[in-house]
Amino acid sequence: MKKTSTAIALAMLALGATGAQAAAGDILVRVRAIMVAPNEKNSAITVAGAPYAPLAGAKLSVNDDVVPEIDFTYMFTNNIGAELIAATSLHKVSLGALPIASTYALPPTLTLQYHFNPEGGIRPYVGAGINYTFFYQTKTKTAFRDFFDGALSVPTTNAVSSKVRDSFGWAAQAGVDIDLTKKFFLNLDVKYISMKAKYSAVSAGAPGAPLRTNVDLNPLVIGVGFGTRF
């Protein structure tokens, strides 16, 4: 009975304690470590607009990456806020065991959030919003350049350039802030981002024969970090 009473008291304290709670007009700043984990699915691979038989059924894979992230939430009311995140991650694209390219993804994401229990020490929230992902510094791997030029029967000395088009989609999230002190709190956060990328590669020796495929990345973004409010 004594242990049960203590547990109940601690839970009530966490739900009602005065700490780093958010209120209307506050700005929450969080610094997280996030893992960007794509759930990739690609369409048929084409060359010069026609399905490329040697790669029929081939699937692209995109690796995970762990990076730092910073985000800002403005509280319109005690319960409703808007969050904007800033981070960039590096991803390697492979076709089976064949490395194709590497690219950076910069995915600014804006979500409208509802914060439960705003005056408590444990404050879960959910959110939904939009995402626009910029892909930049896309580089073609040498092994893929040789393979692609060979498939097109052009000299392997020709440059092969890769490009990934930017993506616009929706996002959903769930998370929780847990007070550590009156000023700082622990944050756990998970996002799902609808992200579609269009990949293309073209050889300088055969500019009219680009290789193309569409890739649904749809990553889970899992984060843990610390925050404060102003």
Short mmCIF file of C-alpha atoms in Angstrom, two decimals:
data_model
loop_
_atom_site.label_atom_id
_atom_site.label_comp_id
_atom_site.label_asym_id
_atom_site.label_seq_id
_atom_site.Cartn_x
_atom_site.Cartn_y
_atom_site.Cartn_z
CA MET A 1 0.00 0.00 0.00
CA LYS A 2 2.83 2.39 0.83
CA LYS A 3 4.50 1.75 -2.56
CA THR A 4 1.20 2.22 -4.38
CA SER A 5 0.53 5.49 -2.57
CA THR A 6 4.01 6.75 -3.41
CA ALA A 7 3.57 5.87 -7.10
CA ILE A 8 0.22 7.67 -7.23
CA ALA A 9 1.69 10.72 -5.51
CA LEU A 10 4.60 10.86 -7.96
CA ALA A 11 2.22 10.55 -10.94
CA MET A 12 0.02 13.35 -9.61
CA LEU A 13 3.10 15.47 -9.00
CA ALA A 14 4.31 14.90 -12.57
CA LEU A 15 0.91 15.83 -13.99
CA GLY A 16 0.48 18.92 -11.91
CA ALA A 17 3.99 20.12 -11.09
CA THR A 18 5.15 23.60 -11.98
CA GLY A 19 8.00 23.25 -14.42
CA ALA A 20 8.85 24.18 -18.00
CA GLN A 21 5.22 24.10 -19.14
CA ALA A 22 4.19 25.94 -22.27
CA ALA A 23 1.64 28.75 -22.29
CA ALA A 24 0.13 31.02 -24.92
CA GLY A 25 2.83 33.24 -26.44
CA ASP A 26 5.73 30.99 -25.43
CA ILE A 27 8.41 29.82 -27.84
CA LEU A 28 9.70 26.30 -27.24
CA VAL A 29 13.19 25.50 -28.52
CA ARG A 30 14.33 21.90 -28.73
CA VAL A 31 17.61 20.33 -29.80
CA ARG A 32 17.31 16.69 -30.80
CA ALA A 33 19.28 13.82 -32.23
CA ILE A 34 17.13 12.33 -34.97
CA MET A 35 17.26 9.17 -37.04
CA VAL A 36 15.88 9.58 -40.55
CA ALA A 37 14.79 6.09 -41.65
CA PRO A 38 13.38 5.90 -45.22
CA ASN A 39 10.76 3.29 -46.14
CA GLU A 40 11.66 3.28 -49.79
CA LYS A 41 9.59 1.93 -52.67
CA ASN A 42 10.48 2.67 -56.29
CA SER A 43 8.71 2.39 -59.62
CA ALA A 44 10.07 0.65 -62.72
CA ILE A 45 13.47 1.82 -63.93
CA THR A 46 13.40 3.25 -67.44
CA VAL A 47 16.08 4.28 -69.92
CA ALA A 48 15.10 6.74 -72.66
CA GLY A 49 11.49 6.40 -71.51
CA ALA A 50 11.27 2.62 -71.93
CA PRO A 51 11.53 -0.09 -69.24
CA TYR A 52 15.13 -1.24 -68.94
CA ALA A 53 15.01 -5.05 -69.05
CA PRO A 54 18.35 -5.73 -67.27
CA LEU A 55 17.01 -3.87 -64.24
CA ALA A 56 13.44 -5.17 -64.35
CA GLY A 57 12.24 -5.65 -60.79
CA ALA A 58 15.34 -4.00 -59.33
CA LYS A 59 14.78 -1.98 -56.18
CA LEU A 60 16.59 1.05 -54.88
CA SER A 61 17.63 1.22 -51.24
CA VAL A 62 18.34 4.37 -49.25
CA ASN A 63 20.28 4.20 -46.00
CA ASP A 64 19.30 5.70 -42.62
CA ASP A 65 21.14 8.65 -41.13
CA VAL A 66 21.45 10.09 -37.62
CA VAL A 67 21.91 13.86 -37.41
CA PRO A 68 21.34 16.80 -35.06
CA GLU A 69 18.15 18.82 -35.41
CA ILE A 70 16.74 22.03 -33.98
CA ASP A 71 13.10 23.00 -33.89
CA PHE A 72 10.96 25.91 -32.77
CA THR A 73 7.36 25.81 -31.54
CA TYR A 74 5.22 28.92 -31.09
CA MET A 75 2.26 28.45 -28.75
CA PHE A 76 -0.85 30.29 -29.98
CA THR A 77 -2.80 29.07 -26.94
CA ASN A 78 -1.95 26.84 -24.01
CA ASN A 79 -2.90 23.82 -26.15
CA ILE A 80 -2.23 24.80 -29.76
CA GLY A 81 1.19 25.46 -31.25
CA ALA A 82 3.05 25.39 -34.56
CA GLU A 83 6.44 23.67 -34.95
CA LEU A 84 9.13 24.20 -37.60
CA ILE A 85 12.14 21.87 -37.77
CA ALA A 86 15.55 22.37 -39.36
CA ALA A 87 17.94 19.52 -40.12
CA THR A 88 19.80 17.97 -43.02
CA SER A 89 20.77 14.33 -43.57
CA LEU A 90 23.04 12.47 -45.99
CA HIS A 91 21.71 9.39 -47.76
CA LYS A 92 23.39 6.81 -49.98
CA VAL A 93 21.32 5.33 -52.79
CA SER A 94 22.07 1.77 -53.94
CA LEU A 95 20.65 -0.63 -56.48
CA GLY A 96 21.15 -3.97 -54.79
CA ALA A 97 24.89 -4.08 -54.06
CA LEU A 98 25.63 -1.39 -56.65
CA PRO A 99 26.12 2.09 -55.14
CA ILE A 100 24.40 4.67 -57.37
CA ALA A 101 24.58 8.08 -55.74
CA SER A 102 24.61 10.07 -52.53
CA THR A 103 22.48 13.10 -51.76
CA TYR A 104 21.70 15.47 -48.92
CA ALA A 105 18.08 16.00 -47.87
CA LEU A 106 16.92 19.23 -46.23
CA PRO A 107 13.30 18.69 -45.14
CA PRO A 108 11.74 21.81 -43.53
CA THR A 109 8.54 20.56 -41.90
CA LEU A 110 5.77 22.72 -40.42
CA THR A 111 3.17 21.09 -38.19
CA LEU A 112 0.18 22.36 -36.25
CA GLN A 113 0.17 20.70 -32.84
CA TYR A 114 -2.28 20.02 -30.04
CA HIS A 115 -0.63 19.81 -26.61
CA PHE A 116 -2.41 17.80 -23.93
CA ASN A 117 -2.09 18.59 -20.21
CA PRO A 118 -0.33 21.95 -20.84
CA GLU A 119 0.06 22.73 -17.13
CA GLY A 120 1.49 19.34 -16.19
CA GLY A 121 4.99 17.99 -15.94
CA ILE A 122 4.31 15.39 -18.66
CA ARG A 123 2.84 16.93 -21.82
CA PRO A 124 2.05 14.68 -24.80
CA TYR A 125 1.17 16.23 -28.14
CA VAL A 126 0.14 15.29 -31.67
CA GLY A 127 0.54 17.25 -34.88
CA ALA A 128 0.01 17.29 -38.63
CA GLY A 129 1.31 19.54 -41.36
CA ILE A 130 3.35 19.88 -44.53
CA ASN A 131 6.89 19.16 -45.70
CA TYR A 132 9.05 20.39 -48.56
CA THR A 133 12.30 18.48 -49.01
CA PHE A 134 15.25 19.95 -50.88
CA PHE A 135 17.78 17.47 -52.30
CA TYR A 136 21.22 18.92 -52.95
CA GLN A 137 24.86 17.98 -53.60
CA THR A 138 23.76 14.81 -55.38
CA LYS A 139 26.81 12.87 -56.55
CA THR A 140 27.07 9.85 -58.85
CA LYS A 141 29.16 6.92 -57.67
CA THR A 142 31.98 5.75 -59.96
CA ALA A 143 30.71 2.15 -60.04
CA PHE A 144 27.33 3.31 -61.31
CA ARG A 145 28.91 5.60 -63.89
CA ASP A 146 30.78 2.63 -65.34
CA PHE A 147 27.67 0.45 -65.27
CA PHE A 148 25.42 3.07 -66.84
CA ASP A 149 27.85 4.01 -69.58
CA GLY A 150 28.37 0.33 -70.31
CA ALA A 151 24.64 -0.26 -70.53
CA LEU A 152 24.37 2.58 -73.04
CA SER A 153 27.51 1.46 -74.92
CA VAL A 154 29.22 4.83 -74.50
CA PRO A 155 32.77 5.52 -73.26
CA THR A 156 33.17 5.23 -69.49
CA THR A 157 35.15 8.46 -69.51
CA ASN A 158 31.89 10.38 -69.98
CA ALA A 159 30.49 12.07 -66.91
CA VAL A 160 27.21 10.74 -65.51
CA SER A 161 25.19 13.29 -63.59
CA SER A 162 22.52 12.33 -61.07
CA LYS A 163 19.60 14.47 -60.01
CA VAL A 164 16.89 14.08 -57.38
CA ARG A 165 13.88 16.36 -57.67
CA ASP A 166 12.56 18.13 -54.59
CA SER A 167 9.50 16.70 -52.85
CA PHE A 168 6.32 18.19 -51.34
CA GLY A 169 4.12 16.16 -49.00
CA TRP A 170 2.31 15.91 -45.70
CA ALA A 171 3.62 15.03 -42.25
CA ALA A 172 2.23 13.64 -39.00
CA GLN A 173 3.83 13.51 -35.56
CA ALA A 174 3.42 12.46 -31.95
CA GLY A 175 5.63 13.29 -29.01
CA VAL A 176 5.94 14.20 -25.37
CA ASP A 177 7.75 16.80 -23.26
CA ILE A 178 8.80 15.69 -19.75
CA ASP A 179 9.97 18.28 -17.22
CA LEU A 180 13.47 17.84 -15.83
CA THR A 181 13.75 21.22 -14.07
CA LYS A 182 11.75 24.43 -14.00
CA LYS A 183 13.60 25.52 -17.14
CA PHE A 184 14.42 22.39 -19.14
CA PHE A 185 12.53 19.35 -20.36
CA LEU A 186 13.20 16.04 -22.12
CA ASN A 187 11.57 15.55 -25.51
CA LEU A 188 10.68 12.37 -27.42
CA ASP A 189 9.25 12.79 -30.92
CA VAL A 190 8.26 10.64 -33.92
CA LYS A 191 7.28 11.95 -37.36
CA TYR A 192 6.09 10.28 -40.53
CA ILE A 193 6.80 12.29 -43.68
CA SER A 194 5.23 11.61 -47.06
CA MET A 195 8.25 12.12 -49.31
CA LYS A 196 8.44 11.27 -53.01
CA ALA A 197 11.66 11.72 -54.99
CA LYS A 198 12.24 11.50 -58.73
CA TYR A 199 15.72 10.20 -59.52
CA SER A 200 17.37 10.60 -62.92
CA ALA A 201 20.84 10.00 -64.32
CA VAL A 202 22.20 11.03 -67.70
CA SER A 203 25.52 10.38 -69.43
CA ALA A 204 27.33 13.13 -71.29
CA GLY A 205 27.90 10.56 -74.05
CA ALA A 206 24.18 9.80 -74.42
CA PRO A 207 22.19 12.86 -73.29
CA GLY A 208 19.00 11.58 -74.90
CA ALA A 209 18.95 8.34 -72.90
CA PRO A 210 18.36 9.25 -69.27
CA LEU A 211 17.72 6.63 -66.63
CA ARG A 212 14.73 7.48 -64.42
CA THR A 213 12.76 6.08 -61.52
CA ASN A 214 10.37 7.46 -58.94
CA VAL A 215 11.06 6.65 -55.29
CA ASP A 216 8.68 6.91 -52.35
CA LEU A 217 10.95 7.53 -49.36
CA ASN A 218 8.29 8.15 -46.67
CA PRO A 219 10.77 8.24 -43.78
CA LEU A 220 10.14 7.84 -40.09
CA VAL A 221 11.98 10.56 -38.19
CA ILE A 222 12.63 9.46 -34.61
CA GLY A 223 14.08 12.04 -32.24
CA VAL A 224 15.18 12.49 -28.64
CA GLY A 225 16.54 15.66 -27.11
CA PHE A 226 16.13 18.54 -24.70
CA GLY A 227 14.20 21.76 -24.77
CA THR A 228 13.45 25.00 -23.00
CA ARG A 229 10.92 27.80 -23.37
CA PHE A 230 11.11 31.55 -23.74
#
